[in-house]
Amino acid sequence: MNREELEELLKMIEMIAEPKEGQTFLQGLMNERLARSAMFSLQEKCASSLWQESVEHKGKNEK
């Protein structure tokens, strides 16, 4: 995942979390929970990607 894709995803998550006019309190909570879930998934994906890169880098150094 490159920087542009990451920034676009973050913008989309922020849009989900923003309160919207006319929505109920419960809808706002649900949107916030959805945004937090998306952020957690994104963090997990980035951590996994970084871990994979470090393993590949370590393997190249051992050769």
PDB file of N, CA and C in Angstrom:
ATOM      1  N   MET A   1       0.866  -1.180   0.000  1.00  0.00           N
ATOM      2  CA  MET A   1       0.000   0.000   0.000  1.00  0.00           C
ATOM      3  C   MET A   1       0.907   1.235   0.000  1.00  0.00           C
ATOM      4  N   ASN A   2       0.680   2.109  -0.962  1.00  0.00           N
ATOM      5  CA  ASN A   2       1.524   3.295  -1.028  1.00  0.00           C
ATOM      6  C   ASN A   2       0.905   4.454  -0.226  1.00  0.00           C
ATOM      7  N   ARG A   3       1.657   5.514  -0.139  1.00  0.00           N
ATOM      8  CA  ARG A   3       1.257   6.656   0.691  1.00  0.00           C
ATOM      9  C   ARG A   3      -0.069   7.285   0.223  1.00  0.00           C
ATOM     10  N   GLU A   4      -0.235   7.397  -1.086  1.00  0.00           N
ATOM     11  CA  GLU A   4      -1.462   8.007  -1.619  1.00  0.00           C
ATOM     12  C   GLU A   4      -2.691   7.181  -1.263  1.00  0.00           C
ATOM     13  N   GLU A   5      -2.573   5.863  -1.390  1.00  0.00           N
ATOM     14  CA  GLU A   5      -3.692   4.983  -1.041  1.00  0.00           C
ATOM     15  C   GLU A   5      -4.015   5.087   0.444  1.00  0.00           C
ATOM     16  N   LEU A   6      -2.981   5.149   1.253  1.00  0.00           N
ATOM     17  CA  LEU A   6      -3.166   5.268   2.696  1.00  0.00           C
ATOM     18  C   LEU A   6      -3.864   6.582   3.057  1.00  0.00           C
ATOM     19  N   GLU A   7      -3.427   7.675   2.459  1.00  0.00           N
ATOM     20  CA  GLU A   7      -4.058   8.971   2.722  1.00  0.00           C
ATOM     21  C   GLU A   7      -5.516   8.981   2.285  1.00  0.00           C
ATOM     22  N   GLU A   8      -5.817   8.367   1.156  1.00  0.00           N
ATOM     23  CA  GLU A   8      -7.197   8.300   0.668  1.00  0.00           C
ATOM     24  C   GLU A   8      -8.072   7.496   1.632  1.00  0.00           C
ATOM     25  N   LEU A   9      -7.555   6.379   2.116  1.00  0.00           N
ATOM     26  CA  LEU A   9      -8.307   5.579   3.086  1.00  0.00           C
ATOM     27  C   LEU A   9      -8.552   6.356   4.375  1.00  0.00           C
ATOM     28  N   LEU A  10      -7.550   7.080   4.838  1.00  0.00           N
ATOM     29  CA  LEU A  10      -7.715   7.873   6.058  1.00  0.00           C
ATOM     30  C   LEU A  10      -8.784   8.954   5.878  1.00  0.00           C
ATOM     31  N   LYS A  11      -8.811   9.583   4.708  1.00  0.00           N
ATOM     32  CA  LYS A  11      -9.842  10.587   4.423  1.00  0.00           C
ATOM     33  C   LYS A  11     -11.236   9.959   4.453  1.00  0.00           C
ATOM     34  N   MET A  12     -11.355   8.767   3.882  1.00  0.00           N
ATOM     35  CA  MET A  12     -12.645   8.082   3.863  1.00  0.00           C
ATOM     36  C   MET A  12     -13.088   7.719   5.285  1.00  0.00           C
ATOM     37  N   ILE A  13     -12.153   7.277   6.103  1.00  0.00           N
ATOM     38  CA  ILE A  13     -12.474   6.930   7.491  1.00  0.00           C
ATOM     39  C   ILE A  13     -12.922   8.175   8.250  1.00  0.00           C
ATOM     40  N   GLU A  14     -12.230   9.291   8.040  1.00  0.00           N
ATOM     41  CA  GLU A  14     -12.630  10.542   8.689  1.00  0.00           C
ATOM     42  C   GLU A  14     -14.029  10.964   8.266  1.00  0.00           C
ATOM     43  N   MET A  15     -14.360  10.774   6.991  1.00  0.00           N
ATOM     44  CA  MET A  15     -15.693  11.138   6.505  1.00  0.00           C
ATOM     45  C   MET A  15     -16.759  10.283   7.174  1.00  0.00           C
ATOM     46  N   ILE A  16     -16.458   9.007   7.382  1.00  0.00           N
ATOM     47  CA  ILE A  16     -17.415   8.121   8.044  1.00  0.00           C
ATOM     48  C   ILE A  16     -17.659   8.589   9.472  1.00  0.00           C
ATOM     49  N   ALA A  17     -16.588   8.997  10.158  1.00  0.00           N
ATOM     50  CA  ALA A  17     -16.679   9.351  11.574  1.00  0.00           C
ATOM     51  C   ALA A  17     -17.329  10.718  11.816  1.00  0.00           C
ATOM     52  N   GLU A  18     -17.312  11.590  10.817  1.00  0.00           N
ATOM     53  CA  GLU A  18     -17.878  12.934  10.995  1.00  0.00           C
ATOM     54  C   GLU A  18     -19.374  12.869  11.264  1.00  0.00           C
ATOM     55  N   PRO A  19     -19.840  13.645  12.249  1.00  0.00           N
ATOM     56  CA  PRO A  19     -21.286  13.711  12.492  1.00  0.00           C
ATOM     57  C   PRO A  19     -21.998  14.339  11.283  1.00  0.00           C
ATOM     58  N   LYS A  20     -23.138  13.805  10.940  1.00  0.00           N
ATOM     59  CA  LYS A  20     -23.906  14.326   9.822  1.00  0.00           C
ATOM     60  C   LYS A  20     -25.187  14.964  10.334  1.00  0.00           C
ATOM     61  N   GLU A  21     -25.591  16.008   9.665  1.00  0.00           N
ATOM     62  CA  GLU A  21     -26.798  16.713  10.059  1.00  0.00           C
ATOM     63  C   GLU A  21     -28.006  15.791   9.935  1.00  0.00           C
ATOM     64  N   GLY A  22     -28.810  15.750  10.960  1.00  0.00           N
ATOM     65  CA  GLY A  22     -30.033  14.974  10.933  1.00  0.00           C
ATOM     66  C   GLY A  22     -29.900  13.534  11.381  1.00  0.00           C
ATOM     67  N   GLN A  23     -28.694  13.094  11.668  1.00  0.00           N
ATOM     68  CA  GLN A  23     -28.562  11.705  12.118  1.00  0.00           C
ATOM     69  C   GLN A  23     -28.803  11.628  13.623  1.00  0.00           C
ATOM     70  N   THR A  24     -29.287  10.494  14.031  1.00  0.00           N
ATOM     71  CA  THR A  24     -29.551  10.296  15.450  1.00  0.00           C
ATOM     72  C   THR A  24     -28.253  10.015  16.180  1.00  0.00           C
ATOM     73  N   PHE A  25     -28.320  10.085  17.494  1.00  0.00           N
ATOM     74  CA  PHE A  25     -27.159   9.802  18.330  1.00  0.00           C
ATOM     75  C   PHE A  25     -26.665   8.382  18.071  1.00  0.00           C
ATOM     76  N   LEU A  26     -27.596   7.449  17.961  1.00  0.00           N
ATOM     77  CA  LEU A  26     -27.232   6.054  17.729  1.00  0.00           C
ATOM     78  C   LEU A  26     -26.542   5.889  16.373  1.00  0.00           C
ATOM     79  N   GLN A  27     -27.028   6.562  15.355  1.00  0.00           N
ATOM     80  CA  GLN A  27     -26.380   6.498  14.043  1.00  0.00           C
ATOM     81  C   GLN A  27     -24.960   7.057  14.125  1.00  0.00           C
ATOM     82  N   GLY A  28     -24.790   8.113  14.877  1.00  0.00           N
ATOM     83  CA  GLY A  28     -23.458   8.690  15.064  1.00  0.00           C
ATOM     84  C   GLY A  28     -22.519   7.715  15.746  1.00  0.00           C
ATOM     85  N   LEU A  29     -23.024   7.026  16.765  1.00  0.00           N
ATOM     86  CA  LEU A  29     -22.197   6.027  17.453  1.00  0.00           C
ATOM     87  C   LEU A  29     -21.831   4.878  16.522  1.00  0.00           C
ATOM     88  N   MET A  30     -22.780   4.454  15.724  1.00  0.00           N
ATOM     89  CA  MET A  30     -22.518   3.356  14.789  1.00  0.00           C
ATOM     90  C   MET A  30     -21.464   3.771  13.753  1.00  0.00           C
ATOM     91  N   ASN A  31     -21.567   4.991  13.258  1.00  0.00           N
ATOM     92  CA  ASN A  31     -20.576   5.485  12.295  1.00  0.00           C
ATOM     93  C   ASN A  31     -19.198   5.581  12.929  1.00  0.00           C
ATOM     94  N   GLU A  32     -19.151   6.040  14.163  1.00  0.00           N
ATOM     95  CA  GLU A  32     -17.877   6.144  14.864  1.00  0.00           C
ATOM     96  C   GLU A  32     -17.276   4.752  15.080  1.00  0.00           C
ATOM     97  N   ARG A  33     -18.117   3.809  15.432  1.00  0.00           N
ATOM     98  CA  ARG A  33     -17.626   2.441  15.637  1.00  0.00           C
ATOM     99  C   ARG A  33     -17.123   1.845  14.323  1.00  0.00           C
ATOM    100  N   LEU A  34     -17.823   2.103  13.247  1.00  0.00           N
ATOM    101  CA  LEU A  34     -17.391   1.643  11.933  1.00  0.00           C
ATOM    102  C   LEU A  34     -16.038   2.258  11.572  1.00  0.00           C
ATOM    103  N   ALA A  35     -15.883   3.542  11.836  1.00  0.00           N
ATOM    104  CA  ALA A  35     -14.620   4.218  11.538  1.00  0.00           C
ATOM    105  C   ALA A  35     -13.482   3.643  12.381  1.00  0.00           C
ATOM    106  N   ARG A  36     -13.741   3.374  13.651  1.00  0.00           N
ATOM    107  CA  ARG A  36     -12.703   2.792  14.513  1.00  0.00           C
ATOM    108  C   ARG A  36     -12.313   1.400  14.028  1.00  0.00           C
ATOM    109  N   SER A  37     -13.294   0.637  13.615  1.00  0.00           N
ATOM    110  CA  SER A  37     -13.033  -0.702  13.099  1.00  0.00           C
ATOM    111  C   SER A  37     -12.184  -0.628  11.826  1.00  0.00           C
ATOM    112  N   ALA A  38     -12.521   0.302  10.957  1.00  0.00           N
ATOM    113  CA  ALA A  38     -11.749   0.480   9.719  1.00  0.00           C
ATOM    114  C   ALA A  38     -10.326   0.917  10.036  1.00  0.00           C
ATOM    115  N   MET A  39     -10.170   1.801  11.010  1.00  0.00           N
ATOM    116  CA  MET A  39      -8.839   2.264  11.397  1.00  0.00           C
ATOM    117  C   MET A  39      -8.023   1.108  11.973  1.00  0.00           C
ATOM    118  N   PHE A  40      -8.644   0.277  12.787  1.00  0.00           N
ATOM    119  CA  PHE A  40      -7.949  -0.867  13.359  1.00  0.00           C
ATOM    120  C   PHE A  40      -7.494  -1.823  12.252  1.00  0.00           C
ATOM    121  N   SER A  41      -8.369  -2.079  11.296  1.00  0.00           N
ATOM    122  CA  SER A  41      -8.018  -2.971  10.180  1.00  0.00           C
ATOM    123  C   SER A  41      -6.860  -2.389   9.371  1.00  0.00           C
ATOM    124  N   LEU A  42      -6.884  -1.090   9.173  1.00  0.00           N
ATOM    125  CA  LEU A  42      -5.821  -0.435   8.422  1.00  0.00           C
ATOM    126  C   LEU A  42      -4.492  -0.532   9.179  1.00  0.00           C
ATOM    127  N   GLN A  43      -4.536  -0.304  10.487  1.00  0.00           N
ATOM    128  CA  GLN A  43      -3.325  -0.425  11.302  1.00  0.00           C
ATOM    129  C   GLN A  43      -2.783  -1.850  11.254  1.00  0.00           C
ATOM    130  N   GLU A  44      -3.672  -2.810  11.328  1.00  0.00           N
ATOM    131  CA  GLU A  44      -3.274  -4.217  11.285  1.00  0.00           C
ATOM    132  C   GLU A  44      -2.618  -4.549   9.939  1.00  0.00           C
ATOM    133  N   LYS A  45      -3.198  -4.051   8.860  1.00  0.00           N
ATOM    134  CA  LYS A  45      -2.645  -4.293   7.530  1.00  0.00           C
ATOM    135  C   LYS A  45      -1.271  -3.648   7.392  1.00  0.00           C
ATOM    136  N   CYS A  46      -1.115  -2.431   7.877  1.00  0.00           N
ATOM    137  CA  CYS A  46       0.176  -1.752   7.800  1.00  0.00           C
ATOM    138  C   CYS A  46       1.232  -2.477   8.633  1.00  0.00           C
ATOM    139  N   ALA A  47       0.857  -2.906   9.821  1.00  0.00           N
ATOM    140  CA  ALA A  47       1.797  -3.638  10.683  1.00  0.00           C
ATOM    141  C   ALA A  47       2.219  -4.942  10.021  1.00  0.00           C
ATOM    142  N   SER A  48       1.287  -5.632   9.421  1.00  0.00           N
ATOM    143  CA  SER A  48       1.590  -6.878   8.737  1.00  0.00           C
ATOM    144  C   SER A  48       2.532  -6.632   7.560  1.00  0.00           C
ATOM    145  N   SER A  49       2.275  -5.575   6.829  1.00  0.00           N
ATOM    146  CA  SER A  49       3.110  -5.226   5.686  1.00  0.00           C
ATOM    147  C   SER A  49       4.529  -4.884   6.139  1.00  0.00           C
ATOM    148  N   LEU A  50       4.644  -4.107   7.213  1.00  0.00           N
ATOM    149  CA  LEU A  50       5.964  -3.751   7.738  1.00  0.00           C
ATOM    150  C   LEU A  50       6.703  -4.988   8.228  1.00  0.00           C
ATOM    151  N   TRP A  51       5.992  -5.890   8.885  1.00  0.00           N
ATOM    152  CA  TRP A  51       6.607  -7.116   9.373  1.00  0.00           C
ATOM    153  C   TRP A  51       7.122  -7.933   8.191  1.00  0.00           C
ATOM    154  N   GLN A  52       6.301  -8.061   7.140  1.00  0.00           N
ATOM    155  CA  GLN A  52       6.697  -8.824   5.959  1.00  0.00           C
ATOM    156  C   GLN A  52       7.933  -8.208   5.312  1.00  0.00           C
ATOM    157  N   GLU A  53       7.978  -6.877   5.217  1.00  0.00           N
ATOM    158  CA  GLU A  53       9.139  -6.208   4.643  1.00  0.00           C
ATOM    159  C   GLU A  53      10.390  -6.470   5.464  1.00  0.00           C
ATOM    160  N   SER A  54      10.260  -6.445   6.789  1.00  0.00           N
ATOM    161  CA  SER A  54      11.427  -6.678   7.640  1.00  0.00           C
ATOM    162  C   SER A  54      11.927  -8.111   7.504  1.00  0.00           C
ATOM    163  N   VAL A  55      11.013  -9.073   7.365  1.00  0.00           N
ATOM    164  CA  VAL A  55      11.404 -10.473   7.175  1.00  0.00           C
ATOM    165  C   VAL A  55      12.125 -10.633   5.840  1.00  0.00           C
ATOM    166  N   GLU A  56      11.594 -10.017   4.798  1.00  0.00           N
ATOM    167  CA  GLU A  56      12.228 -10.102   3.486  1.00  0.00           C
ATOM    168  C   GLU A  56      13.596  -9.442   3.502  1.00  0.00           C
ATOM    169  N   HIS A  57      13.702  -8.304   4.170  1.00  0.00           N
ATOM    170  CA  HIS A  57      14.970  -7.581   4.263  1.00  0.00           C
ATOM    171  C   HIS A  57      15.995  -8.405   5.037  1.00  0.00           C
ATOM    172  N   LYS A  58      15.562  -9.028   6.118  1.00  0.00           N
ATOM    173  CA  LYS A  58      16.453  -9.858   6.919  1.00  0.00           C
ATOM    174  C   LYS A  58      16.951 -11.042   6.097  1.00  0.00           C
ATOM    175  N   GLY A  59      16.062 -11.632   5.312  1.00  0.00           N
ATOM    176  CA  GLY A  59      16.432 -12.756   4.461  1.00  0.00           C
ATOM    177  C   GLY A  59      17.470 -12.369   3.415  1.00  0.00           C
ATOM    178  N   LYS A  60      17.352 -11.174   2.862  1.00  0.00           N
ATOM    179  CA  LYS A  60      18.314 -10.703   1.866  1.00  0.00           C
ATOM    180  C   LYS A  60      19.677 -10.472   2.503  1.00  0.00           C
ATOM    181  N   ASN A  61      19.702  -9.986   3.746  1.00  0.00           N
ATOM    182  CA  ASN A  61      20.963  -9.715   4.434  1.00  0.00           C
ATOM    183  C   ASN A  61      21.696 -10.991   4.802  1.00  0.00           C
ATOM    184  N   GLU A  62      20.957 -12.080   5.003  1.00  0.00           N
ATOM    185  CA  GLU A  62      21.580 -13.338   5.402  1.00  0.00           C
ATOM    186  C   GLU A  62      22.220 -14.066   4.229  1.00  0.00           C
ATOM    187  N   LYS A  63      21.823 -13.724   3.003  1.00  0.00           N
ATOM    188  CA  LYS A  63      22.358 -14.408   1.809  1.00  0.00           C
ATOM    189  C   LYS A  63      23.763 -13.967   1.489  1.00  0.00           C
TER     190      LYS A  63
END
